[in-house]
Amino acid sequence: ASDVYKRQVYCRIVEGFADGATCSCASGAATEPSDCALGCELGSCAGCAAGRFANRTGLGECARCPAGKHQAHAAALSCSLCGPGTASTVVGATYDTCTACDQGRFKWAQAADTCMDSPAGRISRADRQGCDGCPSGQFSPVAGSVNCTACASGRSQVFSGMDSCVD
């Protein structure tokens, strides 16, 4: 199919063409080159490129996928989120750029955009999808700790998930 035909698929007339048409691109497309006065028949709408999206009608341009999301397909209504335990800093990503959270960080929900530091007293699990408390007799004093530390001689901790030991 020709490019003009492909563009017409994304267009729709909002008001009667005879009355001085106003054009509104469908979701997943934006005006190109912002000249709707020509009418949709002339192909003034184009599907969003990969890495971009248009989530409602009438947009002048497609938005880039934000960090933490990606879109490999053209004419998209939205971008895909990085899965649990992964995140991405790339804006406008066209493929899955999600990588595992660093040690000491986690992302438990797919809805979150970035990895977070494990709270004090806890360390991130190997899958980076949550945290485990330090076992009794150990602690982690600061958020984002990679390892739990054994209590010094003469000190103890009977509870798990603590940020210090006691005398």
PDB file of N, CA, C and O in Angstrom, residues 3-5 7-8 11 13 17 32-33 35-45:
ATOM      1  N   ASP A   3       2.232   5.135   0.807  1.00  0.00           N
ATOM      2  CA  ASP A   3       2.339   5.889   2.056  1.00  0.00           C
ATOM      3  C   ASP A   3       1.109   6.754   2.282  1.00  0.00           C
ATOM      4  O   ASP A   3       0.635   6.901   3.401  1.00  0.00           O
ATOM      5  N   VAL A   4       0.557   7.344   1.203  1.00  0.00           N
ATOM      6  CA  VAL A   4      -0.632   8.179   1.350  1.00  0.00           C
ATOM      7  C   VAL A   4      -1.791   7.336   1.868  1.00  0.00           C
ATOM      8  O   VAL A   4      -2.511   7.734   2.784  1.00  0.00           O
ATOM      9  N   TYR A   5      -1.966   6.137   1.330  1.00  0.00           N
ATOM     10  CA  TYR A   5      -3.036   5.261   1.797  1.00  0.00           C
ATOM     11  C   TYR A   5      -2.831   4.924   3.272  1.00  0.00           C
ATOM     12  O   TYR A   5      -3.760   4.977   4.067  1.00  0.00           O
ATOM     13  N   ARG A   7      -1.304   6.619   5.537  1.00  0.00           N
ATOM     14  CA  ARG A   7      -1.595   7.790   6.362  1.00  0.00           C
ATOM     15  C   ARG A   7      -3.090   8.033   6.470  1.00  0.00           C
ATOM     16  O   ARG A   7      -3.587   8.437   7.506  1.00  0.00           O
ATOM     17  N   GLN A   8      -3.824   7.811   5.410  1.00  0.00           N
ATOM     18  CA  GLN A   8      -5.262   8.027   5.447  1.00  0.00           C
ATOM     19  C   GLN A   8      -5.928   7.118   6.472  1.00  0.00           C
ATOM     20  O   GLN A   8      -6.925   7.496   7.072  1.00  0.00           O
ATOM     21  N   CYS A  11      -6.346   8.896   9.726  1.00  0.00           N
ATOM     22  CA  CYS A  11      -7.054  10.175   9.750  1.00  0.00           C
ATOM     23  C   CYS A  11      -8.556   9.990   9.810  1.00  0.00           C
ATOM     24  O   CYS A  11      -9.090   8.985   9.386  1.00  0.00           O
ATOM     25  N   ILE A  13     -12.183  12.737   9.502  1.00  0.00           N
ATOM     26  CA  ILE A  13     -12.735  14.087   9.412  1.00  0.00           C
ATOM     27  C   ILE A  13     -13.605  14.330  10.643  1.00  0.00           C
ATOM     28  O   ILE A  13     -14.479  13.543  10.966  1.00  0.00           O
ATOM     29  N   PHE A  17     -16.121  18.267   5.443  1.00  0.00           N
ATOM     30  CA  PHE A  17     -15.014  18.739   4.619  1.00  0.00           C
ATOM     31  C   PHE A  17     -15.409  19.956   3.794  1.00  0.00           C
ATOM     32  O   PHE A  17     -14.625  20.851   3.586  1.00  0.00           O
ATOM     33  N   GLU A  32       0.973  15.660  10.100  1.00  0.00           N
ATOM     34  CA  GLU A  32       2.263  15.753   9.407  1.00  0.00           C
ATOM     35  C   GLU A  32       2.047  16.409   8.076  1.00  0.00           C
ATOM     36  O   GLU A  32       1.290  15.916   7.244  1.00  0.00           O
ATOM     37  N   PRO A  33       2.580  17.503   7.783  1.00  0.00           N
ATOM     38  CA  PRO A  33       3.494  18.323   8.594  1.00  0.00           C
ATOM     39  C   PRO A  33       2.780  19.461   9.305  1.00  0.00           C
ATOM     40  O   PRO A  33       3.064  20.625   9.070  1.00  0.00           O
ATOM     41  N   ASP A  35      -0.321  20.378   8.801  1.00  0.00           N
ATOM     42  CA  ASP A  35      -1.079  21.101   7.790  1.00  0.00           C
ATOM     43  C   ASP A  35      -2.415  20.416   7.561  1.00  0.00           C
ATOM     44  O   ASP A  35      -2.663  19.848   6.510  1.00  0.00           O
ATOM     45  N   CYS A  36      -3.284  20.483   8.543  1.00  0.00           N
ATOM     46  CA  CYS A  36      -4.579  19.828   8.421  1.00  0.00           C
ATOM     47  C   CYS A  36      -5.499  20.562   7.477  1.00  0.00           C
ATOM     48  O   CYS A  36      -6.513  20.034   7.062  1.00  0.00           O
ATOM     49  N   ALA A  37      -5.178  21.788   7.104  1.00  0.00           N
ATOM     50  CA  ALA A  37      -6.027  22.521   6.179  1.00  0.00           C
ATOM     51  C   ALA A  37      -6.158  21.782   4.852  1.00  0.00           C
ATOM     52  O   ALA A  37      -7.113  21.964   4.122  1.00  0.00           O
ATOM     53  N   LEU A  38      -5.185  20.944   4.527  1.00  0.00           N
ATOM     54  CA  LEU A  38      -5.235  20.186   3.284  1.00  0.00           C
ATOM     55  C   LEU A  38      -6.268  19.081   3.345  1.00  0.00           C
ATOM     56  O   LEU A  38      -6.657  18.537   2.322  1.00  0.00           O
ATOM     57  N   GLY A  39      -6.711  18.740   4.516  1.00  0.00           N
ATOM     58  CA  GLY A  39      -7.696  17.675   4.662  1.00  0.00           C
ATOM     59  C   GLY A  39      -7.038  16.323   4.777  1.00  0.00           C
ATOM     60  O   GLY A  39      -5.936  16.095   4.311  1.00  0.00           O
ATOM     61  N   CYS A  40      -7.726  15.414   5.405  1.00  0.00           N
ATOM     62  CA  CYS A  40      -7.175  14.086   5.629  1.00  0.00           C
ATOM     63  C   CYS A  40      -6.937  13.325   4.332  1.00  0.00           C
ATOM     64  O   CYS A  40      -6.078  12.465   4.281  1.00  0.00           O
ATOM     65  N   GLU A  41      -7.708  13.629   3.279  1.00  0.00           N
ATOM     66  CA  GLU A  41      -7.529  12.896   2.032  1.00  0.00           C
ATOM     67  C   GLU A  41      -6.112  13.032   1.482  1.00  0.00           C
ATOM     68  O   GLU A  41      -5.647  12.205   0.746  1.00  0.00           O
ATOM     69  N   LEU A  42      -5.432  14.118   1.840  1.00  0.00           N
ATOM     70  CA  LEU A  42      -4.092  14.352   1.309  1.00  0.00           C
ATOM     71  C   LEU A  42      -3.019  13.739   2.194  1.00  0.00           C
ATOM     72  O   LEU A  42      -1.849  13.957   1.982  1.00  0.00           O
ATOM     73  N   GLY A  43      -3.410  13.007   3.180  1.00  0.00           N
ATOM     74  CA  GLY A  43      -2.440  12.283   3.998  1.00  0.00           C
ATOM     75  C   GLY A  43      -1.707  13.142   4.993  1.00  0.00           C
ATOM     76  O   GLY A  43      -0.499  13.057   5.123  1.00  0.00           O
ATOM     77  N   SER A  44      -2.425  14.023   5.704  1.00  0.00           N
ATOM     78  CA  SER A  44      -1.753  14.915   6.643  1.00  0.00           C
ATOM     79  C   SER A  44      -1.493  14.269   7.995  1.00  0.00           C
ATOM     80  O   SER A  44      -0.883  14.876   8.852  1.00  0.00           O
ATOM     81  N   CYS A  45      -1.944  13.047   8.210  1.00  0.00           N
ATOM     82  CA  CYS A  45      -1.672  12.335   9.455  1.00  0.00           C
ATOM     83  C   CYS A  45      -0.712  11.183   9.180  1.00  0.00           C
ATOM     84  O   CYS A  45      -0.768  10.565   8.121  1.00  0.00           O
TER      85      CYS A  45
END
